[in-house]
Amino acid sequence: MIVVMQSGCAKEDVDHVVGLIRELGLTDHVIVGTDRTVVAAIGDKRGVDMSSLERSPMVDRIVPILAPYKVASREVKKEASVISLGNGSSVGGDKVAVIAGPCSVENETQLLAAATAVKAAGAIGLRGGAFKPRTNPYDFQGLGEAGLKLLAKARSETGLAIVTEVMSIDQVDLVAEYADVLQIGTRNMHNFNLLIAAGRTKKPVMLKRGWSATLQEFLLAAEYVMSEGNQDVILCERGIRTHESYVRNTLPLAIIPAIKRESHLPIVIDPSQGTGHAYMVPAMSRAAIAAGADGLLIEVHPDPEHAMTDGAQSITPKGFTELMGEARAIAAAVGRTI
Ligand code: PEP
Ligand code: MN
């Protein structure tokens, strides 16, 4: 349920409500909005007497949260969340955030070429996997910590925020040391212990939708992160599995308005995993922005033919620069900037 505070209440009034919620054995999440502060009280409310809360000074009303996800839901927070990436840039709000870079970090030359090119074209973040979740155990698994070090170098040379995947609980501290955003991949969306571990860090989390997850399961996964106290979740649609083999995944852009209705969290679109084909990436990027996406996650490689992973869906720096020009025009048409 949500305890809606009266407008103009003081911090002490909110602290008092938080104390009462804790006394009732529930968990509190304070959400400060532009108009009102609300306190979400989460937990099993069977047999809990709410009258102390109702009588509390400066409490306006108590409303149940109907959605199964709570802190992630629009019911709790009406305004769209803007997630700060720590380098002065953010995801959410009027600006469309573009994060681009190679699928995997391969070597310094490759990474810095990609990083400088995407920065020059207007990206705010650099993506690149150091730990790669590969379907085949004999395929390239990523450079591990050496890859993280290269990402840190690319950040210091370009100022781009680093977005990189964490695959397991034992990697969380290490990846969090180097990354600005922890990416949780599609194969791990249901790894609840990893979601909890990421929720205990102070780093924003980019959560990819499981390729067979429903929207509700996706938001419940976000709720796992948020209920640990980390509100900074960026949702990423990267395509789902359907019978269609023409594309690597089917990219359901209808999730954008659906997420906007259900949640205050920003949603970015990954047209690279979402199609599997480089030639489709610009069109789906334009479509995503037109549909209201808060950002794009795009695979860019200086030499896609020789990429160690996902070359077929990687665009070149030149292709990315062209894409950004088109993306700016679409963004302007829907009242946003890049
Ligand atoms: C990736 O971004 O390269 C990746 C492995 O993504 P996903 O988890 O969506 O497959
Ligand atoms: Mn990839």
Short mmCIF file of C-alpha atoms and ligand atoms in Angstrom, two decimals:
data_model
loop_
_atom_site.label_atom_id
_atom_site.label_comp_id
_atom_site.label_asym_id
_atom_site.label_seq_id
_atom_site.Cartn_x
_atom_site.Cartn_y
_atom_site.Cartn_z
CA MET A 1 0.00 0.00 0.00
CA ILE A 2 1.03 3.62 -0.40
CA VAL A 3 0.89 6.19 2.35
CA VAL A 4 0.31 9.50 0.56
CA MET A 5 1.63 12.39 2.65
CA GLN A 6 -0.06 15.79 2.64
CA SER A 7 1.70 18.33 0.46
CA GLY A 8 4.08 20.51 2.41
CA CYS A 9 4.81 17.86 5.06
CA ALA A 10 8.16 18.00 6.84
CA LYS A 11 10.88 15.37 6.80
CA GLU A 12 10.04 14.51 10.44
CA ASP A 13 6.49 13.62 9.40
CA VAL A 14 7.83 11.24 6.76
CA ASP A 15 10.34 9.76 9.25
CA HIS A 16 7.50 9.23 11.70
CA VAL A 17 5.49 7.30 9.11
CA VAL A 18 8.58 5.26 8.22
CA GLY A 19 8.93 4.37 11.92
CA LEU A 20 5.30 3.24 12.12
CA ILE A 21 5.67 1.13 8.96
CA ARG A 22 8.72 -0.59 10.45
CA GLU A 23 6.86 -1.16 13.74
CA LEU A 24 4.21 -2.98 11.72
CA GLY A 25 6.90 -5.30 10.37
CA LEU A 26 6.71 -3.85 6.86
CA THR A 27 9.43 -2.45 4.59
CA ASP A 28 9.34 1.23 3.67
CA HIS A 29 10.33 2.95 0.43
CA VAL A 30 10.16 6.73 0.48
CA ILE A 31 9.47 8.25 -2.92
CA VAL A 32 9.80 12.02 -3.09
CA GLY A 33 7.76 13.39 -5.98
CA THR A 34 7.56 16.90 -7.34
CA ASP A 35 4.11 17.34 -5.81
CA ARG A 36 3.80 14.81 -2.98
CA THR A 37 5.95 12.45 -0.99
CA VAL A 38 4.60 8.93 -0.75
CA VAL A 39 5.84 6.06 1.37
CA ALA A 40 5.29 2.58 0.01
CA ALA A 41 4.80 -0.04 2.72
CA ILE A 42 5.67 -3.46 1.36
CA GLY A 43 5.18 -6.84 2.96
CA ASP A 44 2.54 -9.26 4.17
CA LYS A 45 -0.28 -7.13 5.56
CA ARG A 46 -2.52 -9.96 6.71
CA GLY A 47 -3.55 -9.25 10.31
CA VAL A 48 -1.73 -5.89 10.33
CA ASP A 49 -3.70 -3.03 11.89
CA MET A 50 -3.14 0.11 9.79
CA SER A 51 -5.04 2.48 12.07
CA SER A 52 -1.88 4.00 13.56
CA LEU A 53 -0.82 5.04 10.06
CA GLU A 54 -4.22 6.41 9.18
CA ARG A 55 -4.24 8.57 12.32
CA SER A 56 -0.73 9.83 11.83
CA PRO A 57 -0.34 13.61 11.34
CA MET A 58 0.27 14.83 7.78
CA VAL A 59 -0.93 11.55 6.27
CA ASP A 60 -3.42 12.35 3.53
CA ARG A 61 -4.61 8.85 2.64
CA ILE A 62 -3.64 5.23 2.32
CA VAL A 63 -4.14 3.52 -1.01
CA PRO A 64 -3.61 -0.13 -1.91
CA ILE A 65 -1.17 -0.89 -4.73
CA LEU A 66 -3.04 -3.13 -7.11
CA ALA A 67 -0.15 -4.23 -9.34
CA PRO A 68 1.92 -7.21 -8.14
CA TYR A 69 5.08 -5.10 -8.52
CA LYS A 70 5.05 -2.24 -6.06
CA VAL A 71 8.06 0.06 -6.03
CA ALA A 72 8.40 -0.33 -9.82
CA SER A 73 4.78 0.59 -10.48
CA ARG A 74 3.30 3.84 -11.76
CA GLU A 75 0.79 3.68 -8.94
CA VAL A 76 3.57 4.45 -6.48
CA LYS A 77 5.32 7.10 -8.55
CA LYS A 78 3.51 9.13 -11.17
CA GLU A 79 6.54 10.95 -12.56
CA ALA A 80 8.94 9.17 -14.88
CA SER A 81 12.22 8.23 -13.20
CA VAL A 82 15.46 9.70 -14.43
CA ILE A 83 18.44 7.49 -13.64
CA SER A 84 21.74 9.27 -13.22
CA LEU A 85 24.74 7.39 -14.61
CA GLY A 86 27.26 9.20 -12.46
CA ASN A 87 29.20 10.91 -15.30
CA GLY A 88 26.75 13.78 -15.60
CA SER A 89 24.50 11.90 -18.03
CA SER A 90 21.24 10.14 -17.33
CA VAL A 91 18.60 7.83 -18.75
CA GLY A 92 14.94 8.89 -18.69
CA GLY A 93 13.25 12.25 -19.11
CA ASP A 94 13.23 14.36 -22.27
CA LYS A 95 16.57 13.19 -23.62
CA VAL A 96 16.95 9.93 -25.50
CA ALA A 97 20.07 8.21 -24.14
CA VAL A 98 22.18 6.28 -26.61
CA ILE A 99 24.61 3.67 -25.30
CA ALA A 100 26.76 2.03 -27.94
CA GLY A 101 29.86 -0.07 -28.38
CA PRO A 102 30.97 -3.57 -29.22
CA CYS A 103 29.19 -6.71 -28.10
CA SER A 104 32.44 -7.85 -26.41
CA VAL A 105 35.59 -6.10 -25.34
CA GLU A 106 38.25 -7.76 -27.54
CA ASN A 107 41.37 -5.60 -27.26
CA GLU A 108 42.41 -2.01 -26.62
CA THR A 109 42.52 -0.93 -30.27
CA GLN A 110 39.05 -2.28 -30.99
CA LEU A 111 37.50 -0.82 -27.83
CA LEU A 112 39.05 2.64 -28.12
CA ALA A 113 38.17 2.89 -31.81
CA ALA A 114 34.55 2.06 -30.98
CA ALA A 115 34.48 4.34 -27.93
CA THR A 116 35.88 7.43 -29.64
CA ALA A 117 33.58 6.96 -32.63
CA VAL A 118 30.38 6.53 -30.61
CA LYS A 119 31.32 9.45 -28.38
CA ALA A 120 31.91 11.69 -31.40
CA ALA A 121 28.51 10.69 -32.80
CA GLY A 122 26.72 11.61 -29.55
CA ALA A 123 26.47 8.46 -27.40
CA ILE A 124 26.44 9.01 -23.62
CA GLY A 125 27.51 5.50 -22.69
CA LEU A 126 29.87 2.78 -23.87
CA ARG A 127 28.68 -0.81 -23.86
CA GLY A 128 30.97 -3.83 -24.05
CA GLY A 129 30.91 -7.23 -22.40
CA ALA A 130 33.90 -8.41 -20.39
CA PHE A 131 31.98 -11.42 -19.11
CA LYS A 132 29.98 -12.95 -21.95
CA PRO A 133 27.07 -15.34 -21.51
CA ARG A 134 27.71 -17.67 -24.47
CA THR A 135 25.36 -20.43 -25.51
CA ASN A 136 28.34 -22.57 -26.55
CA PRO A 137 30.96 -23.14 -23.81
CA TYR A 138 33.72 -23.35 -26.45
CA ASP A 139 32.99 -19.86 -27.82
CA PHE A 140 34.86 -16.72 -26.67
CA GLN A 141 33.84 -16.08 -23.08
CA GLY A 142 35.13 -12.51 -22.75
CA LEU A 143 38.35 -11.04 -21.34
CA GLY A 144 37.09 -10.90 -17.75
CA GLU A 145 38.85 -8.40 -15.50
CA ALA A 146 41.30 -7.43 -18.27
CA GLY A 147 38.24 -6.35 -20.28
CA LEU A 148 36.93 -4.30 -17.35
CA LYS A 149 40.30 -2.51 -17.16
CA LEU A 150 40.06 -1.63 -20.84
CA LEU A 151 36.56 -0.27 -20.29
CA ALA A 152 37.85 1.91 -17.45
CA LYS A 153 40.58 3.19 -19.77
CA ALA A 154 38.00 3.99 -22.45
CA ARG A 155 35.97 5.90 -19.85
CA SER A 156 38.94 7.98 -18.79
CA GLU A 157 39.70 8.81 -22.44
CA THR A 158 36.15 9.63 -23.52
CA GLY A 159 34.08 10.38 -20.39
CA LEU A 160 31.48 7.82 -21.52
CA ALA A 161 29.58 5.90 -18.82
CA ILE A 162 30.46 2.20 -18.87
CA VAL A 163 27.69 -0.37 -19.21
CA THR A 164 28.85 -3.96 -18.85
CA GLU A 165 27.35 -7.29 -17.94
CA VAL A 166 27.57 -9.08 -14.62
CA MET A 167 26.73 -12.77 -14.91
CA SER A 168 26.97 -14.09 -11.37
CA ILE A 169 26.86 -13.03 -7.74
CA ASP A 170 30.60 -13.54 -7.27
CA GLN A 171 31.30 -11.04 -10.09
CA VAL A 172 29.12 -8.26 -8.66
CA ASP A 173 31.76 -6.49 -6.53
CA LEU A 174 34.40 -6.71 -9.23
CA VAL A 175 32.14 -5.45 -12.04
CA ALA A 176 30.72 -2.70 -9.78
CA GLU A 177 34.28 -1.49 -9.15
CA TYR A 178 34.72 -0.67 -12.86
CA ALA A 179 31.23 -0.17 -14.30
CA ASP A 180 28.86 2.78 -14.12
CA VAL A 181 25.89 0.55 -14.94
CA LEU A 182 25.55 -3.17 -14.22
CA GLN A 183 23.93 -4.99 -17.13
CA ILE A 184 21.92 -8.07 -16.24
CA GLY A 185 21.42 -10.13 -19.37
CA THR A 186 18.36 -11.83 -20.75
CA ARG A 187 19.53 -15.25 -19.55
CA ASN A 188 19.78 -13.97 -15.99
CA MET A 189 16.54 -12.01 -15.69
CA HIS A 190 15.13 -14.83 -13.57
CA ASN A 191 18.30 -15.23 -11.49
CA PHE A 192 16.71 -13.80 -8.37
CA ASN A 193 19.81 -14.08 -6.20
CA LEU A 194 21.79 -12.08 -8.75
CA LEU A 195 19.02 -9.46 -8.89
CA ILE A 196 19.17 -9.17 -5.10
CA ALA A 197 22.97 -8.86 -5.14
CA ALA A 198 22.76 -6.12 -7.79
CA GLY A 199 20.06 -4.44 -5.72
CA ARG A 200 22.49 -4.20 -2.81
CA THR A 201 24.99 -2.18 -4.83
CA LYS A 202 24.68 1.54 -5.40
CA LYS A 203 25.15 1.16 -9.16
CA PRO A 204 22.33 1.62 -11.67
CA VAL A 205 21.20 -1.68 -13.14
CA MET A 206 20.27 -2.20 -16.78
CA LEU A 207 17.92 -5.14 -16.66
CA LYS A 208 17.27 -6.96 -19.91
CA ARG A 209 13.99 -8.68 -20.47
CA GLY A 210 14.19 -12.46 -20.38
CA TRP A 211 13.58 -13.74 -23.91
CA SER A 212 10.55 -15.66 -22.75
CA ALA A 213 9.45 -13.40 -19.91
CA THR A 214 6.11 -11.63 -19.79
CA LEU A 215 5.94 -7.92 -19.05
CA GLN A 216 4.73 -8.75 -15.55
CA GLU A 217 7.68 -11.08 -14.90
CA PHE A 218 10.01 -8.39 -16.27
CA LEU A 219 8.69 -5.79 -13.84
CA LEU A 220 8.77 -8.28 -10.97
CA ALA A 221 12.45 -8.88 -11.74
CA ALA A 222 12.99 -5.10 -11.54
CA GLU A 223 11.12 -5.19 -8.24
CA TYR A 224 13.69 -7.67 -6.87
CA VAL A 225 16.46 -5.12 -7.49
CA MET A 226 14.43 -2.19 -6.18
CA SER A 227 13.18 -3.91 -3.06
CA GLU A 228 16.83 -4.18 -1.95
CA GLY A 229 16.97 -0.38 -1.89
CA ASN A 230 18.38 0.27 -5.36
CA GLN A 231 15.79 2.33 -7.24
CA ASP A 232 18.03 2.91 -10.25
CA VAL A 233 16.77 0.35 -12.71
CA ILE A 234 16.81 0.89 -16.47
CA LEU A 235 14.65 -1.62 -18.33
CA CYS A 236 15.92 -2.95 -21.66
CA GLU A 237 13.83 -4.73 -24.27
CA ARG A 238 16.12 -6.93 -26.37
CA GLY A 239 13.60 -9.08 -28.18
CA ILE A 240 11.76 -12.25 -27.35
CA ARG A 241 11.70 -15.73 -28.83
CA THR A 242 8.89 -16.48 -31.21
CA HIS A 243 8.36 -18.95 -34.08
CA GLU A 244 9.84 -16.37 -36.47
CA SER A 245 13.31 -17.37 -37.67
CA TYR A 246 13.75 -14.47 -40.11
CA VAL A 247 15.09 -12.42 -37.20
CA ARG A 248 17.25 -13.57 -34.30
CA ASN A 249 14.59 -12.31 -31.88
CA THR A 250 11.25 -10.60 -32.34
CA LEU A 251 11.43 -7.03 -31.09
CA PRO A 252 8.09 -6.10 -29.50
CA LEU A 253 8.05 -2.33 -29.47
CA ALA A 254 4.55 -2.37 -28.01
CA ILE A 255 6.27 -2.93 -24.69
CA ILE A 256 7.25 0.76 -24.70
CA PRO A 257 3.75 2.23 -24.19
CA ALA A 258 2.91 -0.72 -21.93
CA ILE A 259 5.88 -0.05 -19.65
CA LYS A 260 5.10 3.67 -19.67
CA ARG A 261 1.62 2.86 -18.40
CA GLU A 262 2.68 0.28 -15.82
CA SER A 263 5.93 1.71 -14.48
CA HIS A 264 7.87 4.92 -13.91
CA LEU A 265 11.16 3.24 -14.92
CA PRO A 266 12.87 4.23 -18.18
CA ILE A 267 12.96 1.71 -21.00
CA VAL A 268 15.68 1.42 -23.62
CA ILE A 269 15.59 -0.72 -26.75
CA ASP A 270 18.36 -3.01 -27.98
CA PRO A 271 17.76 -3.33 -31.72
CA SER A 272 20.98 -5.34 -32.15
CA GLN A 273 20.04 -8.45 -30.13
CA GLY A 274 16.45 -7.53 -31.05
CA THR A 275 16.93 -8.28 -34.76
CA GLY A 276 20.28 -10.02 -35.20
CA HIS A 277 20.89 -8.15 -38.47
CA ALA A 278 22.94 -4.97 -38.83
CA TYR A 279 20.81 -3.70 -41.72
CA MET A 280 17.68 -3.69 -39.52
CA VAL A 281 19.25 -1.74 -36.66
CA PRO A 282 18.72 1.83 -38.00
CA ALA A 283 15.04 1.24 -38.87
CA MET A 284 14.27 -0.32 -35.49
CA SER A 285 16.16 2.45 -33.70
CA ARG A 286 14.01 5.06 -35.44
CA ALA A 287 10.86 3.12 -34.67
CA ALA A 288 11.84 2.75 -31.00
CA ILE A 289 12.36 6.49 -30.58
CA ALA A 290 9.10 7.23 -32.39
CA ALA A 291 7.32 4.87 -29.98
CA GLY A 292 8.68 6.70 -26.92
CA ALA A 293 11.79 4.73 -25.93
CA ASP A 294 14.06 6.47 -23.41
CA GLY A 295 17.18 5.17 -25.06
CA LEU A 296 18.95 2.73 -27.35
CA LEU A 297 21.60 0.09 -26.70
CA ILE A 298 23.42 -0.51 -29.97
CA GLU A 299 26.29 -2.80 -30.97
CA VAL A 300 28.99 -0.91 -32.89
CA HIS A 301 32.23 -2.55 -34.01
CA PRO A 302 35.07 -0.95 -36.01
CA ASP A 303 35.36 -4.18 -38.04
CA PRO A 304 32.13 -6.18 -37.78
CA GLU A 305 33.39 -8.86 -40.21
CA HIS A 306 36.07 -9.86 -37.74
CA ALA A 307 34.09 -9.34 -34.52
CA MET A 308 34.54 -12.15 -32.01
CA THR A 309 30.85 -12.01 -31.04
CA ASP A 310 27.69 -10.77 -32.75
CA GLY A 311 29.38 -9.36 -35.89
CA ALA A 312 26.28 -9.91 -38.01
CA GLN A 313 24.25 -7.49 -35.94
CA SER A 314 27.02 -4.94 -35.32
CA ILE A 315 27.03 -1.71 -37.26
CA THR A 316 30.14 0.24 -38.19
CA PRO A 317 31.10 3.62 -36.68
CA LYS A 318 30.07 5.20 -40.00
CA GLY A 319 26.70 3.45 -39.90
CA PHE A 320 26.26 4.57 -36.30
CA THR A 321 26.97 8.20 -37.17
CA GLU A 322 24.31 8.06 -39.90
CA LEU A 323 21.88 6.37 -37.54
CA MET A 324 22.39 9.13 -34.97
CA GLY A 325 21.51 11.79 -37.54
CA GLU A 326 18.23 10.02 -38.33
CA ALA A 327 17.56 9.35 -34.66
CA ARG A 328 17.89 13.07 -33.88
CA ALA A 329 15.29 13.92 -36.51
CA ILE A 330 12.83 11.35 -35.14
CA ALA A 331 13.49 12.50 -31.55
CA ALA A 332 12.77 16.12 -32.53
CA ALA A 333 9.53 15.03 -34.19
CA VAL A 334 8.30 13.51 -30.90
CA GLY A 335 9.47 16.36 -28.70
CA ARG A 336 12.72 14.85 -27.46
CA THR A 337 16.40 15.47 -27.93
CA ILE A 338 19.44 13.22 -28.13
C1 PEP B 1 24.60 -8.34 -25.14
O1 PEP B 1 24.11 -7.23 -24.87
O2 PEP B 1 25.60 -8.50 -25.85
C2 PEP B 1 23.89 -9.55 -24.65
C3 PEP B 1 24.52 -10.69 -24.43
O3 PEP B 1 22.59 -9.30 -24.46
P1 PEP B 1 21.36 -10.27 -24.08
O4 PEP B 1 21.53 -10.61 -22.63
O5 PEP B 1 20.18 -9.40 -24.34
O6 PEP B 1 21.42 -11.46 -25.00
MN MN B 2 25.74 -9.09 -28.20
#
